[in-house]
Coordinates of C-alpha atoms in Angstrom, one line a residue:
X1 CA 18.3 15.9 -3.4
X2 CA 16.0 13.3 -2.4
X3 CA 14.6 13.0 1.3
X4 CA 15.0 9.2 1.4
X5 CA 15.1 6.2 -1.7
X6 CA 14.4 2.9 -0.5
X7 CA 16.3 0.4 -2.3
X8 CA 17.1 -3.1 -2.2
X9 CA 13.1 -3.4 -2.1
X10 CA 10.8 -6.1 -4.0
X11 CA 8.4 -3.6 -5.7
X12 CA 4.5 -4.4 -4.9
X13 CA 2.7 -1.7 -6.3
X14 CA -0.7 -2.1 -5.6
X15 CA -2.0 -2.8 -9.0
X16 CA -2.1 -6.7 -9.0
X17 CA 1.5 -6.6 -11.1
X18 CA 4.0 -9.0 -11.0
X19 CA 6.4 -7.7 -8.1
X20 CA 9.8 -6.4 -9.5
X21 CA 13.0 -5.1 -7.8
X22 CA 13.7 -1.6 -7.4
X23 CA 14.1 1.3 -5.9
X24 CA 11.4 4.3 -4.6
X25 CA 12.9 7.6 -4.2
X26 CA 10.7 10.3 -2.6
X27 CA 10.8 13.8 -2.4
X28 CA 8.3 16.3 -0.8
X29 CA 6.4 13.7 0.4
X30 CA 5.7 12.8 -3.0
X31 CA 6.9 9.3 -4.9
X32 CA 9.5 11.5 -7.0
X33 CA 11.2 8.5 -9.2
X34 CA 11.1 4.8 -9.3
X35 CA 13.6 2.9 -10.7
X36 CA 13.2 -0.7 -11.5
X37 CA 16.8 -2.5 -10.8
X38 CA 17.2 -3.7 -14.8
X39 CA 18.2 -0.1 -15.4
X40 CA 20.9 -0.2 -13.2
X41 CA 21.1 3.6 -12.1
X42 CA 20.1 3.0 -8.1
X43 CA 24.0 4.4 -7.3
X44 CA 22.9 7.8 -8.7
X45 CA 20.3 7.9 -6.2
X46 CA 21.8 7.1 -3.2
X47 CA 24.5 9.7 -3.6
X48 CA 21.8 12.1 -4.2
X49 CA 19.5 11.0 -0.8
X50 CA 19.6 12.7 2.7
X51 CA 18.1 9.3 3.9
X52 CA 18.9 5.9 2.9
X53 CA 16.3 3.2 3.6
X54 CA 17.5 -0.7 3.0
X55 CA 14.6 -2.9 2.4
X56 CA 16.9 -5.9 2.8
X57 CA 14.7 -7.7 -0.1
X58 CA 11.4 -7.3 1.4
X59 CA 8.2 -6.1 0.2
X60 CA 8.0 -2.3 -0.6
X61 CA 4.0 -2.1 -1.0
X62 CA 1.9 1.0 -0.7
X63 CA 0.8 1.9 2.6
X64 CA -2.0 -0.2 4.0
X65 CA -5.7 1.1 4.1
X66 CA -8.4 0.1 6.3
X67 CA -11.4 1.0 4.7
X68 CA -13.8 0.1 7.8
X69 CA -13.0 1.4 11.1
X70 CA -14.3 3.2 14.4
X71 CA -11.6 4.9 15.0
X72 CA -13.3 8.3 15.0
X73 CA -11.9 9.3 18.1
X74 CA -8.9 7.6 17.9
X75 CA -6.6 10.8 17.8
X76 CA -8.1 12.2 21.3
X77 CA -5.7 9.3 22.6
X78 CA -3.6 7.7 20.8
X79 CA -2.5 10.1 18.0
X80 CA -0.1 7.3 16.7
X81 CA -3.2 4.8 16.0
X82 CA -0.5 2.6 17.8
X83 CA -2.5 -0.8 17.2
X84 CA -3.2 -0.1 13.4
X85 CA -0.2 1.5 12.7
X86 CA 2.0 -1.6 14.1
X87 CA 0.3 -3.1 11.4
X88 CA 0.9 -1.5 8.9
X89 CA -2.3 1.1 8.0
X90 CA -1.8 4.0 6.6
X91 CA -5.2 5.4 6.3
X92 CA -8.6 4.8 8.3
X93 CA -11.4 5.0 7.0
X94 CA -13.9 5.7 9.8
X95 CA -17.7 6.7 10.3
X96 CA -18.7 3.4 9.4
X97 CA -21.8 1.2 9.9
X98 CA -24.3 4.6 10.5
X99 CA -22.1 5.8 13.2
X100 CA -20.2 8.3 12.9
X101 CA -19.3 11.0 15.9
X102 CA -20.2 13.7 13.1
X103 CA -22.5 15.8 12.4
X104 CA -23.6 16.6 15.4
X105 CA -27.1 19.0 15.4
X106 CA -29.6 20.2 18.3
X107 CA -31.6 16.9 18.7
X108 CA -27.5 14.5 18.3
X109 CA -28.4 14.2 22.3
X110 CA -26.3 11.4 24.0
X111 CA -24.7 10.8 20.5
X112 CA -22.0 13.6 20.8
X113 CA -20.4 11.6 23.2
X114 CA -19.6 8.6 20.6
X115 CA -16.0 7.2 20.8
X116 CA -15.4 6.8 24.7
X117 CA -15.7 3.5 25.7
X118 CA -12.5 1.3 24.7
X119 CA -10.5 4.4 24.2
X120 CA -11.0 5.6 27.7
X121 CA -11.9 9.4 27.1
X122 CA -12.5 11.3 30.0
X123 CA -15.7 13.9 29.8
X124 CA -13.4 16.8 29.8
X125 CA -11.3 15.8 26.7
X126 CA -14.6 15.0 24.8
X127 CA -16.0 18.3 25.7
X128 CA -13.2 20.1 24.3
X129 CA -12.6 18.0 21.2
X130 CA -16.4 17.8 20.0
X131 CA -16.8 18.7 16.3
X132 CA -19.5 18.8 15.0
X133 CA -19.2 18.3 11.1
X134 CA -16.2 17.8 8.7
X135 CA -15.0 21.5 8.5
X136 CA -13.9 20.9 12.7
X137 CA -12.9 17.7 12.5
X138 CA -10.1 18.3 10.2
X139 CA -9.0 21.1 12.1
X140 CA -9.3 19.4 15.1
X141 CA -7.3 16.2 14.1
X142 CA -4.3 18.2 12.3
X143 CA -4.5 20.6 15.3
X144 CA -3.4 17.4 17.7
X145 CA -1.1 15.8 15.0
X146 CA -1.4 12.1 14.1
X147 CA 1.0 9.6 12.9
X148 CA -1.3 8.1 9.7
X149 CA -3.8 9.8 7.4
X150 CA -7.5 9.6 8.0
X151 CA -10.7 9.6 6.2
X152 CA -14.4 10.0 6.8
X153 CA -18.0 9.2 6.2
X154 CA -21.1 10.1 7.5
X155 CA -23.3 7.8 9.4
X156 CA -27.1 7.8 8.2
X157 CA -27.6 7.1 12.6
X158 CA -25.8 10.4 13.4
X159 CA -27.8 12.6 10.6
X160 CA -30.8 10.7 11.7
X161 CA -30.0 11.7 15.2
X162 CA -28.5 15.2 14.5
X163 CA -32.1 16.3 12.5
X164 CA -35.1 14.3 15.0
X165 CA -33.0 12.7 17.7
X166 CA -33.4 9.1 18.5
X167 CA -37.1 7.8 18.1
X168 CA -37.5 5.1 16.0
X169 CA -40.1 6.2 13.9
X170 CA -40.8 7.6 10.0
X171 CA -39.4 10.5 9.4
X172 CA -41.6 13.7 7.8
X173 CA -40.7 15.3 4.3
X174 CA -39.1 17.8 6.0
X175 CA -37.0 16.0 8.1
X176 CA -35.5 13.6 5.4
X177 CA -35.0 16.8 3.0
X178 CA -33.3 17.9 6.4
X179 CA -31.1 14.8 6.3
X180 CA -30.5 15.0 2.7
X181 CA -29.4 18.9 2.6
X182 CA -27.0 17.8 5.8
X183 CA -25.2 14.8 3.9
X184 CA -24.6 16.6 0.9
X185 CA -23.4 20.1 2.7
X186 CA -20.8 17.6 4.3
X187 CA -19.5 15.5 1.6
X188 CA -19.3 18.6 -0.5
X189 CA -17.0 19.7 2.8
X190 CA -14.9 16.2 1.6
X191 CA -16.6 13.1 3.9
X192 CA -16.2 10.1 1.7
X193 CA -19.2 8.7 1.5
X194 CA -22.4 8.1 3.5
X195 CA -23.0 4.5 5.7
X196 CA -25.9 2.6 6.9
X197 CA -25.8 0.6 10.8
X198 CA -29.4 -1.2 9.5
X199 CA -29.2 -3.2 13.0
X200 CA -28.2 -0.2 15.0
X201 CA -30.6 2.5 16.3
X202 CA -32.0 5.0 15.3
X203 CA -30.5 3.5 11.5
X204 CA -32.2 0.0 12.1
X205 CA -35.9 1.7 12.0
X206 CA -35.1 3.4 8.6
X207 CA -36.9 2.0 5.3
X208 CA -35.9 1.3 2.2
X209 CA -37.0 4.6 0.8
X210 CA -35.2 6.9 3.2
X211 CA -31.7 4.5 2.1
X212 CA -32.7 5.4 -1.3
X213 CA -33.2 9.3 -0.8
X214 CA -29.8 9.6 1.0
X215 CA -28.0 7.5 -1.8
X216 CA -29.2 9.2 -4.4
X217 CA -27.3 12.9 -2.8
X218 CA -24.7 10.5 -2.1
X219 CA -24.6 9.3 -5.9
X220 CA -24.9 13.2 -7.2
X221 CA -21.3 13.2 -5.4
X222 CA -19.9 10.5 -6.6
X223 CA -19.3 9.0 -3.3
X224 CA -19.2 5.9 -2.0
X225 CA -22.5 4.1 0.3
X226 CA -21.2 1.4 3.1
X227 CA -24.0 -0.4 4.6
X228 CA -24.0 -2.7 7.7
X229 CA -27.0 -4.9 6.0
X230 CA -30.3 -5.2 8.0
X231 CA -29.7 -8.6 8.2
X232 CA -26.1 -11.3 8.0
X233 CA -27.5 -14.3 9.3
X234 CA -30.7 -16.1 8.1
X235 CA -32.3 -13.4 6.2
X236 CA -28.7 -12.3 4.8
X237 CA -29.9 -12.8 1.1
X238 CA -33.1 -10.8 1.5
X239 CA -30.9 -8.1 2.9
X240 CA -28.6 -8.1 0.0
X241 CA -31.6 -8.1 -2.5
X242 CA -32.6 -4.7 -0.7
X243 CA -29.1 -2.9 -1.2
X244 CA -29.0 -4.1 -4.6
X245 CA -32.5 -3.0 -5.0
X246 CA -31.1 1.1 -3.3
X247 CA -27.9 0.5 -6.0
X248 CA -30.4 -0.3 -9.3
X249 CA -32.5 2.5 -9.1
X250 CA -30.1 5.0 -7.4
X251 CA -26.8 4.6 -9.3
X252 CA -24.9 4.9 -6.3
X253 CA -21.7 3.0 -5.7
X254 CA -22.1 0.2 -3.2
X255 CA -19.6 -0.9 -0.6
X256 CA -21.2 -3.9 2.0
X257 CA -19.1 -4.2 4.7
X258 CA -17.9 -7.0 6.4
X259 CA -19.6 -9.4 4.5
X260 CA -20.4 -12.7 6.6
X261 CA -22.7 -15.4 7.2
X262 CA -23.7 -15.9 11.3
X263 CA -24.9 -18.9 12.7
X264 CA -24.5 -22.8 11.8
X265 CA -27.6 -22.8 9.8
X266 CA -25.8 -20.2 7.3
X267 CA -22.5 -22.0 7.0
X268 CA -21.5 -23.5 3.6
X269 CA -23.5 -20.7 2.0
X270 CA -20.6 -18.3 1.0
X271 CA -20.2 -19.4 -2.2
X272 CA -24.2 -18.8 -2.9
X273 CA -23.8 -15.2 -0.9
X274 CA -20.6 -14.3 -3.7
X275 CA -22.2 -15.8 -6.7
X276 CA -24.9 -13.6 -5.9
X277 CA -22.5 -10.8 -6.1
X278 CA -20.7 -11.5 -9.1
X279 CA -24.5 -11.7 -10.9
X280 CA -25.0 -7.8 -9.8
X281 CA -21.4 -7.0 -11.2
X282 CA -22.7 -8.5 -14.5
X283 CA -25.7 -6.5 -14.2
X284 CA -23.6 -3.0 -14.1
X285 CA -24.2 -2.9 -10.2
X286 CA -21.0 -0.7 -9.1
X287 CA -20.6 -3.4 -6.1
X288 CA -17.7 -4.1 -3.6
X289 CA -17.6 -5.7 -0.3
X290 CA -14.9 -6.2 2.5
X291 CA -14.0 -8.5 5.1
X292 CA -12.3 -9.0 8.6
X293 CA -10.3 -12.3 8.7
X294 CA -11.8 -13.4 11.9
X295 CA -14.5 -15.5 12.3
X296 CA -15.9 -14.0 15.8
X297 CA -18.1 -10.9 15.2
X298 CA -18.1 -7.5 17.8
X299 CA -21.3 -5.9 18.5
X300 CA -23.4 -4.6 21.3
X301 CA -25.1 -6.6 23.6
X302 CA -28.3 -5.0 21.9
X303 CA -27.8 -6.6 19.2
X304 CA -29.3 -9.9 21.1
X305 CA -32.7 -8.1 21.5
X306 CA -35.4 -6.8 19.1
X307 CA -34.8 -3.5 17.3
X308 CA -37.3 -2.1 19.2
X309 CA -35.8 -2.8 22.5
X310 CA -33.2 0.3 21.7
X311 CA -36.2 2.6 20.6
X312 CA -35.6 6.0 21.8
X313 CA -31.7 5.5 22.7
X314 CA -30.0 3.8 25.0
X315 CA -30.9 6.4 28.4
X316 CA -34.6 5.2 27.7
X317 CA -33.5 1.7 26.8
X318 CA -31.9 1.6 30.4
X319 CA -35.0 2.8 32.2
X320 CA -37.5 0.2 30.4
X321 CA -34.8 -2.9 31.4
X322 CA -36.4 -2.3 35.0
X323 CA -39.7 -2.9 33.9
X324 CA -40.4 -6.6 34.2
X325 CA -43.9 -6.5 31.7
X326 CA -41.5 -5.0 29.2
X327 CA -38.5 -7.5 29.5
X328 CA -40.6 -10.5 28.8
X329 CA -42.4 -9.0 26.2
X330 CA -39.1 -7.9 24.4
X331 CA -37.1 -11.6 25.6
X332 CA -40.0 -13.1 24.0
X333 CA -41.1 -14.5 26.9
X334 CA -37.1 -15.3 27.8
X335 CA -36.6 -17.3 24.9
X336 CA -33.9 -14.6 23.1
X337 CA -34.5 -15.9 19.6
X338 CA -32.0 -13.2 17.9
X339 CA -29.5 -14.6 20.6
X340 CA -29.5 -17.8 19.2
X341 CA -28.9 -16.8 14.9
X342 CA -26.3 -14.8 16.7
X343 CA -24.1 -17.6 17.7
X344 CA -25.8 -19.0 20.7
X345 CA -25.4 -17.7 24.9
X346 CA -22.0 -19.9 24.9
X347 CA -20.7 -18.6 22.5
X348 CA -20.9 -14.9 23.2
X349 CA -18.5 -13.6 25.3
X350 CA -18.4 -10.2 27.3
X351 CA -15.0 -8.1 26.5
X352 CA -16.1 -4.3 27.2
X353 CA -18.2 -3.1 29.8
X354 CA -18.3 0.9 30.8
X355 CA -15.6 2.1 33.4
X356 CA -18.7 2.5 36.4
X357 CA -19.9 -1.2 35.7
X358 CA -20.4 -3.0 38.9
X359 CA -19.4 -6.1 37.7
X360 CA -16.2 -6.0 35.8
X361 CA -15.7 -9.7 36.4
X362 CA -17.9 -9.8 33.4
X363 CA -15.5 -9.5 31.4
X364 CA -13.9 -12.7 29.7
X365 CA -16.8 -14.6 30.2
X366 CA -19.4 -16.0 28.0
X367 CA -23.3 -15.4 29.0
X368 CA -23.3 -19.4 29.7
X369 CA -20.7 -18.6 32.4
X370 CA -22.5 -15.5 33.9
X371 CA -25.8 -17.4 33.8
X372 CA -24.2 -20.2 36.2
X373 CA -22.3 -17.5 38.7
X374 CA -25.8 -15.8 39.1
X375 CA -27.7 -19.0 39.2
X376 CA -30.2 -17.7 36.8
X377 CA -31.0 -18.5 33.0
X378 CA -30.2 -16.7 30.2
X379 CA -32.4 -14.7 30.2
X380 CA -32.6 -13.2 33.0
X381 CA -28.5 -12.8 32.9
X382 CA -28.6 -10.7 30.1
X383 CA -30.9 -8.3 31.6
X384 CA -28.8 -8.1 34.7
X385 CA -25.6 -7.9 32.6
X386 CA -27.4 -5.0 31.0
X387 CA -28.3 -3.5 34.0
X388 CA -25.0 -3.5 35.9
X389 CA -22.9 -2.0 33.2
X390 CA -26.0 0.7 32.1
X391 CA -27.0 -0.9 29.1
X392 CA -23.7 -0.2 27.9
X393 CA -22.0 -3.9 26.9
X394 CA -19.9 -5.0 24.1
X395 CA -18.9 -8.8 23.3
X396 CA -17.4 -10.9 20.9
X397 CA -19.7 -13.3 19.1
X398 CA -18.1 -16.6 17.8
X399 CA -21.0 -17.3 15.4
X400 CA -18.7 -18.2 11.8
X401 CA -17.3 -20.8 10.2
X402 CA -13.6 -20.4 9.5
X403 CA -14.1 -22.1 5.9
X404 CA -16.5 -19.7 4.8
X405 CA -14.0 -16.6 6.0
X406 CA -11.2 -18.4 4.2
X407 CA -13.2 -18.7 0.8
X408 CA -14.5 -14.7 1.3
X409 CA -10.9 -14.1 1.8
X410 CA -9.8 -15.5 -1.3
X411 CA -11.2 -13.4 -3.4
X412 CA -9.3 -10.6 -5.1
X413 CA -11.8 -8.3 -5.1
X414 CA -13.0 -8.3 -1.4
X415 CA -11.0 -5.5 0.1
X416 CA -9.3 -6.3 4.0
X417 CA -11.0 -4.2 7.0
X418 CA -10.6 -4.4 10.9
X419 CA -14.2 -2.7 11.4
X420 CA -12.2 -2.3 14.7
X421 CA -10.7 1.4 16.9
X422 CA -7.1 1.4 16.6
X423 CA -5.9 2.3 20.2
X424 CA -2.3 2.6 22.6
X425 CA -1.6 -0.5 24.0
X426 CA -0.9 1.2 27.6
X427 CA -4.1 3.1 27.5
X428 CA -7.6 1.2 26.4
X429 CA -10.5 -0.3 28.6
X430 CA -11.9 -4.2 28.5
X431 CA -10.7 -6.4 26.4
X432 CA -10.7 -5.3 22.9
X433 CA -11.4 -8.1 19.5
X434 CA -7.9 -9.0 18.4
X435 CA -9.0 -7.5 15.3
X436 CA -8.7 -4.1 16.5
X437 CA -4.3 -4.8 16.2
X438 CA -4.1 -7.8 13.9
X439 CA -6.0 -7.8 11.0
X440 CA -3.7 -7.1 8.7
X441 CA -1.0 -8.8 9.4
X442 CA -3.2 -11.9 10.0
X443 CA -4.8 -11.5 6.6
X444 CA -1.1 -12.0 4.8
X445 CA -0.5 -15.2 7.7
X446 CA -3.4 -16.5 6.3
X447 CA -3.4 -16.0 2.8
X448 CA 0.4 -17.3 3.3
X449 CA -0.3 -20.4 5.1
X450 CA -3.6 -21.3 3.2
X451 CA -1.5 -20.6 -0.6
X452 CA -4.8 -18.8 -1.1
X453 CA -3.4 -16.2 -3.8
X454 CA -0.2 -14.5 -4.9
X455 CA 1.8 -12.0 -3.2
X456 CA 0.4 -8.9 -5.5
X457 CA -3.0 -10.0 -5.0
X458 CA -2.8 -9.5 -1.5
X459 CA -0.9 -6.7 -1.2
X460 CA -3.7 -5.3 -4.4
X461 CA -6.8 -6.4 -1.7
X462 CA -5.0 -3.9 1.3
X463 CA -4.3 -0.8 -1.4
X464 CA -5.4 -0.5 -4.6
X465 CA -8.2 -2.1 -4.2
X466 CA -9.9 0.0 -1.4
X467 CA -8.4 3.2 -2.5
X468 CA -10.3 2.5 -6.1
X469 CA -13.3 1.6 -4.0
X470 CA -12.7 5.4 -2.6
X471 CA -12.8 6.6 -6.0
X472 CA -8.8 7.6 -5.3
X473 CA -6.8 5.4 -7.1
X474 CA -5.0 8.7 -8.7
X475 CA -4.3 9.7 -5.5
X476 CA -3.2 7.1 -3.4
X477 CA -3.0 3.0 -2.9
X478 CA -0.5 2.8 -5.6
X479 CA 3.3 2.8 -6.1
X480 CA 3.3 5.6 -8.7
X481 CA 5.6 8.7 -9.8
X482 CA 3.4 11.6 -8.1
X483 CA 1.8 9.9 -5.7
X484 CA 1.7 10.5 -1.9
X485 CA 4.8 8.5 -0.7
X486 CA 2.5 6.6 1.7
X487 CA 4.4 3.0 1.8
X488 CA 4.7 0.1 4.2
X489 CA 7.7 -1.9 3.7
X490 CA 7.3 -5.7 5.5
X491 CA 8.7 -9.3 5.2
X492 CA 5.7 -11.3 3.9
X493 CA 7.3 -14.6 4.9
X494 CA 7.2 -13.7 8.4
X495 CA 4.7 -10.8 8.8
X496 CA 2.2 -12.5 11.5
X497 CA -0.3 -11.1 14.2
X498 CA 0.0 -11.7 17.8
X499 CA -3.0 -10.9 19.0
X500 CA -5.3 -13.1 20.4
X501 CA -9.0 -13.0 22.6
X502 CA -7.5 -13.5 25.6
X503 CA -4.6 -11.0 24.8
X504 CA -5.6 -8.4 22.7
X505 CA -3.1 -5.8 23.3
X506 CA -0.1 -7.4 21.4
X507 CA 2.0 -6.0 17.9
X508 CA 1.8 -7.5 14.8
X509 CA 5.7 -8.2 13.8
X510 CA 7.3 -8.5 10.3
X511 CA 6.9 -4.9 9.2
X512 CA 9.9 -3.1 8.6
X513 CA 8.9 0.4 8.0
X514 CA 5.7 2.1 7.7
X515 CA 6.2 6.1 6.1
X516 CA 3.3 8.0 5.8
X517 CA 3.3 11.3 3.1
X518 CA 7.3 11.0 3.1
X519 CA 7.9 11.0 6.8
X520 CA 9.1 7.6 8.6
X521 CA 6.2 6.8 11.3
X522 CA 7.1 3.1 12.0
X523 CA 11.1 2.2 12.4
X524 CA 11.1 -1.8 12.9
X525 CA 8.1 -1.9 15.0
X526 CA 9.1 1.4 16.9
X527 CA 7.0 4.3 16.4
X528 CA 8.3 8.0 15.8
X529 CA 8.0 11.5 16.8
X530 CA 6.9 12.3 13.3
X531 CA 2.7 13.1 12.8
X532 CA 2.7 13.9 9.3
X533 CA -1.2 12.5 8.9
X534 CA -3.3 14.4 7.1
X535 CA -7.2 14.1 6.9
X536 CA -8.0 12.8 3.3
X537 CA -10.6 14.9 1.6
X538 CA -13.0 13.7 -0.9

């Protein structure tokens, strides 16, 4: 007997076919026989189901993946991954952009505490729930029990930090064969892959050399390397050249994540920036990149200084923001270049601040608006912002041109990522990016009201796609007899996202069911009992 069979569903299976109608029927979590409705047998099935599932004529796709995430943490509260799973995500990838909460080592310092922030988590629940490489994280995220399967990589910041803590300076022989012994002991314990944060510290100190030594352990493994590029505004092509250069000589597959262009003196320029792409491709580079469909960016604060103002980690960072020599040597005299290639002081707007802030009216506003209640400049707000929230400040940047998302978007072979945390909707702090609940279901609005590709494209760019990018197309991402029965059934004539800057918190709708390794997690936008997530081992 079969668990459930899903019939009445348009098949779209994740390969880029044309879809066709038929019916799944699984079976020990497993896809156990798919019938395509020309054969005409679906009544055999459904006498022989313990569950019936009607897809009313919708999409039957595999389940979505997000193959760029931060939602490390995630399962310490909110074990359903509420906003991504309303979405229709199936698997997170997480670890990304250098910063990963594992491995943790002696010198790791204030980075075992990674993940708090948005997701509210109390000292007490990340004291309990602190592993420190992949072997106790997987038994720490079965042993609590989540809704949706999860994967992870390791972050080049948190080895970096784990093996000399957080000084921004060369490493020693030693230390990088440190590193290097560290990566591969955990990707031989199944992380994914290893990622690069080259504007984060302590990764944004790192030279091309130490990239090159950690992709080459990473290539002996046959994983995957995600890289937050040094650069995505005007030196984004020189950046590009260097992780092409690390993927030439290494071997090592190459994944740049969430590829953009920031700032009005980059827009137009995406075509150029994909061209440039497609030329490695021809070359044999093993290159992919991915996208959010979003054209505001989320980042620190930081981000709007020089590298060096972050040297030594964030405790010494706060200490030197009192020293007035410092600030204007590290403002450049109050002028904040790297603010303006970022988008500019009006267009960057404040949306998480830490729980002890003493200004939480910060929140909503852009730096123009802070700069006029304080009756300062620029500046000089930034620096109090900074100060008042403990160097601790996230914002959205609105610093892209919606054409050039639109044309990255329309390419097949960009995979779909929220680069967001999934969190519950009763229980997060500030205000998060809309992206963190409605990528996904944005990314099919768009592509539907734009006509910007077929139904199996899409569906191919949120599955097959990134599980192939994974190296796991045999696995997973595909509607296949054997696979894991990982599907997420939606209406793709009305599957839209609701949420917005101002209110973030809000479900995507138009997804009918979500079943994750053969258990129902989503019923028409209600979320069940059932945690049959697993942690995905490479």
């Amino acid at each position: 007997m079969y668990d459930y069979i899903v019939k009445n569903g348009i098949i779209v299976d994740g390969s880029a076919k044309k879809p066709y109608a038929g019916t799944v029927c699984i079976k020990d979590g497993k896809i156990d026989k798919i019938i395509p409705e020309t054969e005409g047998r679906q009544g055999e099935c459904v006498a022989d189901a313990a569950k019936v599932i009607d897809a009313g004529g919708h999409i039957v796709a595999p389940g979505f993946i997000n193959l760029h995430c931060h939602s490390d943490r995630t399962y310490l509260r909110s074990p359903s991954y509420e906003s991504m799973l309303t979405s229709g995500v199936t698997l997170e990838i997480c670890g990304q952009c250098g910063l990963s909460s594992i491995p943790l080592g002696n010198h790791s310092g204030e980075h075992s505490s990674a993940g708090g922030g948005l997701l509210k988590i109390d000292e007490q629940t990340s004291l309990a729930h602190n592993p420190k490489n992949m072997e106790e994280y997987v038994k720490d995220v079965e042993g609590v029990g989540v809704s949706i399967n999860v994967g992870m990589m390791i972050g080049h910041g948190a080895l970096r930090a784990a093996v000399m803590g957080w000084d921004q300076r060369p490493l020693t022989k030693s230390e990088l064969d440190e590193m290097c012994e560290l990566l591969d002991r955990e990707l031989k314990a199944g992380a994914l892959g290893v990622t690069f944060g080259l504007i984060y510290p302590p990764g944004s100190c790192c030279d091309t050399g130490e990239i090159k030594a950690l992709a080459r352990v990473c290539a002996a493994n046959n994983k995957v390397l995600s890289v937050h590029m040094r650069n995505e505004n005007r030196k984004v092509f020189q950046a590009l050249d260097e992780m092409l250069d690390v993927a030439r000589e290494t071997g090592v597959r190459l994944e740049i994540s969430h590829l953009k262009l920031m700032g009005k003196t980059m827009w137009g320029k995406s075509g150029e920036l994909l061209a440039k792409i497609d030329m490695a491709r021809a070359e044999g580079i093993a290159i992919h990149a991915d996208q959010y469909p979003y054209d505001a960016s989320h980042s620190g604060l930081q981000s709007s200084l020089p590298r060096e103002a972050v040297d030594g980690g964030y405790p010494k960072f706060f200490e030197k923001l009192h020293d007035d020599e410092w600030w204007d040597k590290i403002s450049d005299h109050g002028t904040l270049p790297e603010m303006e290639f970022r988008g500019g002081a009006e267009n960057i707007v404040i949306n998480e601040l830490r729980a002890d802030a003493t200004h939480p009216e910060f929140v909503g506003m852009s730096i123009t608006e802070i700069a006029k209640m304080l009756d300062t400049d620029i500046s000089d707000a930034v620096r109090q912002i900074l100060l008042s929230s403990g160097a601790r400040v996230q914002c959205v940047y609105h610093n892209m041109s919606m054409d050039d998302v639109l044309n990255i978007m329309s390419r097949r072979d960009i995979s779909v990522i929220s680069d967001g945390t999934a969190y519950d909707f009763n229980y997060y702090g500030g205000c998060p990016h809309p992206r963190n609940a409605g990528t996904f279901a944005r990314f099919f609005r768009l592509v539907r009201e734009n006509n910007l590709m077929p139904i199996e494209d899409a569906v191919y760019k949120v599955t097959g796609l990134p599980a192939s990018v994974l190296g796991m197309g045999k696995r997973f991402g595909f509607i296949k007899e054997g696979l894991d029965a990982t599907l997420t059934i939606f209406d793709k004539d009305e599957i839209t996202d609701h949420a917005t800057y101002e209110e973030p918190a809000q479900a995507s709708t138009g997804i009918d069911y979500v079943i994750v390794n053969g258990e129902v997690v989503l019923d028409h936008g209600k979320i069940t009992d059932a945690r049959p997530g697993k942690v995905i081992l490479g």
